[in-house]
CSV table of C-alpha atoms in Angstrom, one decimal:
chain,number,residue,atom,x,y,z
A,275,MET,CA,28.4,35.2,-15.7
A,276,LEU,CA,31.0,36.1,-13.5
A,277,GLY,CA,30.8,39.7,-12.1
A,278,LEU,CA,33.8,41.6,-13.3
A,279,THR,CA,32.5,45.2,-12.4
A,280,GLY,CA,35.2,47.1,-10.1
A,281,LEU,CA,38.0,44.3,-10.7
A,282,ASP,CA,41.2,46.2,-10.1
A,283,GLY,CA,39.5,49.5,-10.4
A,284,CYS,CA,37.9,48.9,-13.8
A,285,ALA,CA,34.4,49.9,-13.8
A,286,SER,CA,33.4,48.2,-17.1
A,287,LEU,CA,34.1,45.9,-19.6
A,288,ALA,CA,36.2,46.6,-22.6
A,289,THR,CA,34.6,47.3,-26.2
A,290,PRO,CA,35.0,45.1,-29.1
A,291,ALA,CA,37.3,47.5,-30.5
A,292,VAL,CA,39.6,47.4,-27.7
A,293,ALA,CA,39.9,43.5,-28.0
A,294,ALA,CA,40.4,43.9,-31.8
A,295,ASN,CA,43.3,46.2,-31.0
A,296,VAL,CA,45.0,44.0,-28.5
A,297,THR,CA,46.7,41.6,-30.9
A,298,ALA,CA,46.7,43.7,-33.9
A,299,VAL,CA,50.4,42.7,-34.6
A,300,VAL,CA,50.7,39.9,-37.3
A,301,GLN,CA,51.4,36.6,-35.4
A,302,ASP,CA,53.8,34.2,-37.5
A,303,GLY,CA,56.2,31.9,-36.6
A,304,VAL,CA,56.4,29.1,-33.9
A,305,MET,CA,53.4,28.6,-31.3
A,306,LEU,CA,53.5,27.4,-28.0
A,307,HIS,CA,50.5,25.9,-26.1
A,308,ALA,CA,49.9,26.3,-22.5
A,309,PHE,CA,47.4,24.1,-20.7
A,310,ILE,CA,46.3,25.2,-17.4
A,311,ASP,CA,44.4,23.5,-14.4
A,312,GLU,CA,43.8,24.3,-10.6
A,313,THR,CA,44.1,22.9,-7.4
A,314,GLY,CA,42.8,24.1,-4.0
A,315,ASP,CA,39.6,26.0,-4.0
A,316,ARG,CA,38.6,29.7,-4.4
A,317,GLY,CA,36.5,29.7,-1.2
A,318,ILE,CA,37.6,31.9,1.9
A,319,THR,CA,35.8,30.2,4.9
A,320,PRO,CA,37.9,28.6,7.5
A,321,ARG,CA,37.5,25.1,6.1
A,322,ALA,CA,38.7,26.2,2.5
A,323,SER,CA,42.0,25.3,1.3
A,324,ASP,CA,44.9,28.0,2.5
A,325,HIS,CA,45.9,28.3,-1.1
A,326,PHE,CA,44.4,28.3,-4.3
A,327,ILE,CA,47.1,27.6,-7.3
A,328,LEU,CA,46.8,27.8,-11.1
A,329,THR,CA,49.4,25.8,-13.0
A,330,ALA,CA,50.2,25.5,-16.7
A,331,GLY,CA,52.3,23.3,-18.6
A,332,VAL,CA,53.8,24.8,-21.5
A,333,VAL,CA,54.4,23.1,-24.8
A,334,ARG,CA,56.0,24.1,-28.2
A,335,ASP,CA,54.0,23.3,-31.2
A,336,THR,CA,56.8,21.1,-32.4
A,337,ASN,CA,56.7,19.2,-29.5
A,338,ARG,CA,53.2,18.6,-28.8
A,339,HIS,CA,53.4,15.2,-30.4
A,340,LEU,CA,55.3,14.1,-27.2
A,341,VAL,CA,52.8,14.8,-24.8
A,342,ASN,CA,50.3,11.7,-25.2
A,343,PRO,CA,53.1,9.0,-25.8
A,344,PHE,CA,54.3,10.4,-22.4
A,345,LEU,CA,51.1,10.0,-20.8
A,346,GLU,CA,50.9,6.6,-22.1
A,347,SER,CA,54.3,5.7,-20.7
A,348,ILE,CA,53.0,6.8,-17.4
A,349,ARG,CA,49.9,4.7,-17.7
A,350,THR,CA,52.2,1.6,-18.6
A,351,GLY,CA,54.4,2.1,-15.7
A,352,LEU,CA,51.5,2.2,-13.3
A,353,ARG,CA,49.9,-0.7,-15.1
A,354,LYS,CA,47.1,1.1,-16.2
A,355,PRO,CA,45.0,0.7,-19.3
A,356,SER,CA,45.7,2.6,-22.5
A,357,GLY,CA,43.5,6.0,-22.2
A,358,PHE,CA,43.4,5.7,-18.5
A,359,TYR,CA,42.1,9.1,-17.1
A,360,LEU,CA,45.3,10.3,-15.5
A,361,THR,CA,44.3,12.7,-12.7
A,362,TRP,CA,46.3,13.2,-9.3
A,363,LYS,CA,43.3,11.8,-7.3
A,364,ASN,CA,43.1,8.6,-9.0
A,365,ILE,CA,47.0,7.9,-8.3
A,366,ARG,CA,47.0,7.3,-4.4
A,367,SER,CA,50.3,5.8,-3.8
A,368,HIS,CA,53.0,8.2,-2.6
A,369,GLN,CA,55.6,6.1,-4.6
A,370,ASP,CA,53.6,6.3,-7.7
A,371,ARG,CA,52.9,10.0,-7.4
A,372,VAL,CA,57.0,10.5,-6.8
A,373,HIS,CA,57.5,8.7,-9.8
A,374,ILE,CA,55.1,10.7,-12.0
A,375,ALA,CA,56.7,14.0,-10.7
A,376,GLN,CA,60.2,12.8,-11.4
A,377,GLU,CA,59.2,11.6,-15.0
A,378,LEU,CA,57.7,14.9,-15.5
A,379,GLY,CA,60.9,16.7,-14.4
A,380,LYS,CA,62.9,15.0,-16.9
A,381,GLN,CA,60.7,16.2,-20.0
A,382,THR,CA,63.0,18.7,-21.5
A,383,TRP,CA,60.0,19.8,-23.9
A,384,LEU,CA,57.9,20.9,-20.9
A,385,LYS,CA,58.1,24.2,-19.1
A,386,LYS,CA,55.9,24.8,-15.9
A,387,VAL,CA,54.1,28.1,-14.3
A,388,SER,CA,52.5,28.2,-11.3
A,389,VAL,CA,50.6,31.0,-9.6
A,390,ILE,CA,49.8,30.5,-6.0
A,391,ALA,CA,47.5,32.5,-3.9
A,392,CYS,CA,48.2,32.5,-0.2
A,393,LYS,CA,44.6,33.2,0.7
A,394,ARG,CA,45.1,33.6,4.5
A,395,HIS,CA,47.6,36.2,3.8
A,396,LEU,CA,45.5,38.4,1.3
A,397,PRO,CA,43.8,41.4,2.5
A,398,ALA,CA,40.1,40.9,2.6
A,399,THR,CA,39.3,43.2,-0.5
A,400,GLN,CA,41.2,40.7,-2.7
A,401,ILE,CA,39.7,37.3,-2.0
A,402,ASN,CA,36.1,37.7,-3.4
A,403,GLN,CA,35.5,34.3,-4.2
A,404,SER,CA,33.7,34.9,-7.4
A,405,GLN,CA,36.9,37.0,-8.7
A,406,ILE,CA,40.0,35.0,-7.3
A,407,TYR,CA,40.2,32.8,-10.3
A,408,LEU,CA,40.3,35.6,-12.5
A,409,TYR,CA,42.9,37.3,-10.4
A,410,GLN,CA,44.8,34.3,-10.9
A,411,LEU,CA,44.4,34.1,-14.6
A,412,ARG,CA,45.9,37.5,-14.9
A,413,PHE,CA,49.0,36.7,-13.3
A,414,MET,CA,49.2,33.4,-15.0
A,415,LEU,CA,48.7,35.2,-18.7
A,416,GLU,CA,51.2,37.8,-17.6
A,417,ARG,CA,53.9,35.1,-17.2
A,418,LEU,CA,52.6,33.1,-20.3
A,419,SER,CA,53.2,36.2,-22.4
A,420,TRP,CA,56.5,37.0,-21.1
A,421,LEU,CA,57.9,33.3,-21.8
A,422,ALA,CA,56.4,33.5,-25.5
A,423,ARG,CA,57.9,37.3,-25.9
A,424,THR,CA,61.3,36.0,-24.9
A,425,ASN,CA,61.3,33.2,-27.5
A,426,ASN,CA,59.6,35.8,-29.9
A,427,GLU,CA,56.8,33.0,-30.0
A,428,VAL,CA,53.1,33.2,-30.0
A,429,LEU,CA,51.2,31.5,-27.1
A,430,HIS,CA,47.7,29.8,-27.0
A,431,PHE,CA,46.2,28.7,-23.7
A,432,THR,CA,43.6,26.5,-22.8
A,433,ILE,CA,42.1,26.1,-19.4
A,434,ALA,CA,40.4,23.1,-18.1
A,435,GLN,CA,36.5,23.1,-17.7
A,436,ILE,CA,35.7,25.0,-14.4
A,437,PRO,CA,32.0,25.4,-12.8
A,438,ARG,CA,30.4,28.8,-13.5
A,439,VAL,CA,32.9,30.1,-16.1
A,440,SER,CA,31.8,30.0,-19.9
A,441,GLN,CA,33.9,30.7,-23.0
A,442,SER,CA,32.0,34.2,-23.1
A,443,ASP,CA,33.1,34.8,-19.2
A,444,LEU,CA,36.9,34.1,-20.3
A,445,ARG,CA,36.5,36.5,-23.3
A,446,GLU,CA,35.1,39.2,-20.9
A,447,TYR,CA,37.7,39.2,-18.7
A,448,GLU,CA,40.2,39.5,-21.4
A,449,HIS,CA,38.5,42.5,-22.5
A,450,VAL,CA,38.8,43.8,-19.0
A,451,LEU,CA,42.5,43.0,-18.8
A,452,ALA,CA,43.0,45.0,-22.1
A,453,ARG,CA,42.1,48.3,-20.5
A,454,GLN,CA,43.9,47.7,-17.5
A,455,SER,CA,47.0,50.1,-17.2
A,456,GLY,CA,48.7,48.2,-14.5
A,457,CYS,CA,48.2,44.8,-16.3
A,458,GLN,CA,51.8,43.2,-17.8
A,459,ILE,CA,50.4,41.2,-20.4
A,460,HIS,CA,52.1,41.3,-23.4
A,461,TRP,CA,49.4,40.8,-25.6
A,462,ALA,CA,51.1,40.3,-29.1
A,463,SER,CA,52.7,37.3,-27.8
A,464,LEU,CA,49.3,35.6,-26.8
A,465,ASP,CA,47.1,34.0,-29.9
A,466,ARG,CA,44.8,36.9,-31.2
A,467,LYS,CA,41.8,34.4,-31.1
A,468,GLY,CA,42.0,34.4,-27.3
A,469,GLY,CA,42.1,31.4,-25.0
A,470,SER,CA,39.6,28.3,-25.0
A,471,ILE,CA,38.1,26.2,-22.3
A,472,ASP,CA,38.1,22.2,-22.8
A,473,GLN,CA,37.8,19.1,-20.7
A,474,PRO,CA,40.5,16.9,-19.8
A,475,GLN,CA,38.9,13.9,-20.8
A,476,ARG,CA,38.6,15.3,-24.5
A,477,LEU,CA,42.2,17.0,-24.6
A,478,GLU,CA,44.6,14.9,-23.0
A,479,GLU,CA,47.1,17.5,-22.3
A,480,LEU,CA,45.0,19.0,-19.7
A,481,GLN,CA,45.4,15.6,-17.9
A,482,LEU,CA,49.4,16.8,-18.1
A,483,ALA,CA,48.2,20.0,-16.6
A,484,ASP,CA,46.1,18.3,-13.6
A,485,LEU,CA,49.5,16.1,-12.6
A,486,LEU,CA,51.6,19.5,-12.8
A,487,ALA,CA,49.1,21.3,-10.6
A,488,SER,CA,48.2,18.9,-8.2
A,489,ALA,CA,51.9,17.7,-7.6
A,490,THR,CA,52.4,21.7,-6.9
A,491,GLY,CA,49.3,21.9,-4.7
A,492,ALA,CA,50.7,19.0,-2.4
A,493,ALA,CA,53.5,21.3,-1.1
A,494,PHE,CA,51.1,24.1,-0.1
A,495,ASN,CA,47.6,22.8,1.0
A,496,ALA,CA,47.8,20.1,4.0
A,497,ASP,CA,46.4,16.6,3.8
A,498,ARG,CA,43.6,15.5,6.3
A,499,TRP,CA,46.6,14.8,9.0
A,500,GLY,CA,47.8,18.2,8.3
A,501,ASN,CA,51.0,17.5,6.3
A,502,THR,CA,52.4,19.1,3.1
A,503,GLU,CA,54.7,17.4,0.7
A,504,GLN,CA,57.5,19.4,-1.1
A,505,ARG,CA,59.0,16.4,-2.9
A,506,TYR,CA,56.8,16.3,-5.6
A,507,VAL,CA,57.3,20.0,-6.6
A,508,GLN,CA,61.1,19.8,-6.2
A,509,CYS,CA,61.1,16.9,-8.8
A,510,LEU,CA,59.7,19.4,-11.0
A,511,ALA,CA,62.2,22.4,-10.4
A,512,PRO,CA,63.9,21.6,-13.7
A,513,ARG,CA,60.8,22.6,-15.4
A,514,LEU,CA,59.9,25.7,-13.7
A,515,TYR,CA,59.9,28.8,-15.8
A,516,ARG,CA,63.1,31.1,-14.8
A,517,HIS,CA,64.3,34.3,-16.3
A,518,GLY,CA,67.7,35.0,-15.7
A,519,SER,CA,68.7,35.7,-12.0
A,520,SER,CA,65.3,37.2,-11.4
A,521,PRO,CA,63.7,35.6,-8.4
A,522,LEU,CA,61.7,32.3,-9.1
A,523,THR,CA,58.7,33.8,-7.1
A,524,SER,CA,58.2,36.4,-9.7
A,525,TYR,CA,58.2,33.8,-13.0
A,526,GLY,CA,57.7,30.2,-12.6
A,527,MET,CA,56.2,30.1,-9.0
A,528,LYS,CA,54.4,33.3,-8.7
A,529,MET,CA,53.5,34.0,-5.1
A,530,HIS,CA,51.2,36.5,-3.8
A,531,PRO,CA,51.1,38.4,-1.8
A,532,TRP,CA,55.0,38.1,-1.3
A,533,THR,CA,55.6,39.6,2.0
A,534,ASP,CA,57.9,39.3,4.8
A,535,ALA,CA,55.2,37.2,6.3
A,536,THR,CA,54.9,34.6,3.4
A,537,LYS,CA,58.4,34.3,2.7
A,538,ALA,CA,58.8,33.2,6.3
A,539,ALA,CA,56.1,30.5,5.9
A,540,TYR,CA,57.7,29.1,2.5
A,541,PRO,CA,61.4,29.3,3.2
A,542,TRP,CA,61.5,25.9,1.1
A,543,ILE,CA,60.8,27.9,-2.2
A,544,ALA,CA,64.4,29.5,-1.9
A,545,THR,CA,65.8,25.9,-2.5
A,546,LEU,CA,64.0,25.3,-5.8
């Protein structure tokens, strides 16, 4: 179980009645699906990654049938067998990674949302290792719910299985968020059943999320030589969730904290 007491000032979990009221609106019409994966780590030691990132690939229900053929086309291009487990760490070549990012960027049926925690810039009170994933998930669900609301749709999300987080932990946290006055999740735009957890080997769409997350992570977390690579995320720029003229850093590339220091550290984001 994840320790949730004290999270953003909430001293106790929501009751089942609160959860029942969260999505009381009758939900009909088109469904969106968000598949969420992570990159980086939640650690706060000097050897931990500087960033922890959640990324979602969002697909409309009527386009979901396009995901598996797309992944198969990537496998074919890489000369991999059908059903090969497409995960970024299994793709070693920079050229192949650029190709994957370019192909992802061309898929008009796909939207991408990333939430980037700049851990070295966060106040110490905000980087408890056991809670940082859940802080990230809150920011992610806010943006996913806004995307669904804008299109008058309902969104279901699935996150890739992670250590020490169970389905009941996820449901608890949804209850916590339902009680928070500062939380900006539009609950009526999320599936009333709540989110789910699955494995990428079983649900191929989570392999899509892995590729999106890791391509984004390469722009922030340095490799063993101390280098980052922005080209992949630049290829993905057409797929980023944008909202009119609002800052990208509040929507498809949510950065936190977003201060003068972090703005100076990531000037390239303004070019996306």
